[in-house]
Amino acid sequence: IPSSEYGALVAAVRRYRLLVLGPPLALAAILIPLAAISGLQYAFLLFVLVMGYGLLAVPQLRRLSAAQMQQSTKSWKLRPE
């Protein structure tokens, strides 16, 4: 496996991880203190938003990421040992 292609593969995995975990963590950083100060409705809002993101956006991101991985690894000639 060429090192430049492997580096691109690792960068794509890191980008996918950031896209999946970043928005829920950002929402939690905003809404958890707001829920502690104002009321529990913000904690419920956080739950609904994170579940919606997980059910609607993450499968699309996973599908796109898998397609990009397949495209980037087609040129590799790997054999089982």
CSV table of C-alpha atoms in Angstrom, one decimal:
chain,number,residue,atom,x,y,z
A,1,ILE,CA,0.0,0.0,0.0
A,2,PRO,CA,1.6,3.3,-1.0
A,3,SER,CA,2.1,5.6,2.0
A,4,SER,CA,0.4,8.6,0.4
A,5,GLU,CA,-2.7,6.6,-0.3
A,6,TYR,CA,-2.6,5.1,3.2
A,7,GLY,CA,-2.3,8.6,4.7
A,8,ALA,CA,-5.3,9.7,2.7
A,9,LEU,CA,-7.2,6.7,4.0
A,10,VAL,CA,-6.4,7.5,7.6
A,11,ALA,CA,-7.3,11.2,7.0
A,12,ALA,CA,-10.7,10.1,5.6
A,13,VAL,CA,-11.4,7.9,8.7
A,14,ARG,CA,-10.5,10.8,11.0
A,15,ARG,CA,-12.8,13.2,9.0
A,16,TYR,CA,-15.6,10.7,9.2
A,17,ARG,CA,-15.1,10.4,13.0
A,18,LEU,CA,-15.2,14.1,13.3
A,19,LEU,CA,-18.3,14.4,11.2
A,20,VAL,CA,-20.1,11.8,13.3
A,21,LEU,CA,-19.1,12.9,16.8
A,22,GLY,CA,-18.6,16.6,16.3
A,23,PRO,CA,-22.1,18.0,16.0
A,24,PRO,CA,-23.6,16.0,18.9
A,25,LEU,CA,-20.7,17.0,21.1
A,26,ALA,CA,-21.1,20.7,20.1
A,27,LEU,CA,-24.8,20.5,20.8
A,28,ALA,CA,-24.1,18.8,24.2
A,29,ALA,CA,-21.6,21.5,25.1
A,30,ILE,CA,-24.3,24.2,24.5
A,31,LEU,CA,-27.5,22.5,25.7
A,32,ILE,CA,-26.3,20.7,28.9
A,33,PRO,CA,-25.3,23.9,30.7
A,34,LEU,CA,-28.5,25.5,29.4
A,35,ALA,CA,-30.5,22.5,30.8
A,36,ALA,CA,-28.7,22.9,34.2
A,37,ILE,CA,-29.5,26.6,34.4
A,38,SER,CA,-32.9,27.0,32.7
A,39,GLY,CA,-34.7,23.7,32.7
A,40,LEU,CA,-34.9,20.1,31.6
A,41,GLN,CA,-36.6,20.8,28.3
A,42,TYR,CA,-33.2,21.6,26.9
A,43,ALA,CA,-31.9,18.1,27.8
A,44,PHE,CA,-34.9,16.7,26.0
A,45,LEU,CA,-34.2,18.9,23.0
A,46,LEU,CA,-30.6,17.6,23.1
A,47,PHE,CA,-31.9,14.0,23.1
A,48,VAL,CA,-34.2,14.6,20.2
A,49,LEU,CA,-31.6,16.4,18.1
A,50,VAL,CA,-28.9,13.8,18.7
A,51,MET,CA,-31.3,11.0,17.9
A,52,GLY,CA,-32.4,12.7,14.8
A,53,TYR,CA,-28.8,13.3,13.7
A,54,GLY,CA,-27.9,9.7,14.4
A,55,LEU,CA,-30.9,8.3,12.6
A,56,LEU,CA,-31.0,10.7,9.6
A,57,ALA,CA,-27.6,12.1,9.0
A,58,VAL,CA,-25.1,9.5,10.1
A,59,PRO,CA,-26.3,6.7,7.7
A,60,GLN,CA,-25.9,9.1,4.8
A,61,LEU,CA,-22.4,10.1,6.0
A,62,ARG,CA,-21.5,6.4,6.4
A,63,ARG,CA,-22.8,5.6,2.9
A,64,LEU,CA,-20.7,8.4,1.4
A,65,SER,CA,-17.7,7.5,3.4
A,66,ALA,CA,-17.9,3.9,2.4
A,67,ALA,CA,-18.2,4.8,-1.3
A,68,GLN,CA,-15.1,7.1,-1.0
A,69,MET,CA,-13.2,4.3,0.6
A,70,GLN,CA,-14.1,1.8,-2.1
A,71,GLN,CA,-13.0,4.3,-4.8
A,72,SER,CA,-9.7,5.1,-3.1
A,73,THR,CA,-8.7,1.5,-2.5
A,74,LYS,CA,-9.6,0.0,-6.0
A,75,SER,CA,-6.0,0.4,-7.3
A,76,TRP,CA,-4.5,-1.7,-4.5
A,77,LYS,CA,-3.4,-5.2,-5.5
A,78,LEU,CA,-3.7,-7.1,-2.2
A,79,ARG,CA,-3.5,-10.9,-1.9
A,80,PRO,CA,-4.4,-13.0,1.2
A,81,GLU,CA,-1.4,-14.5,2.9
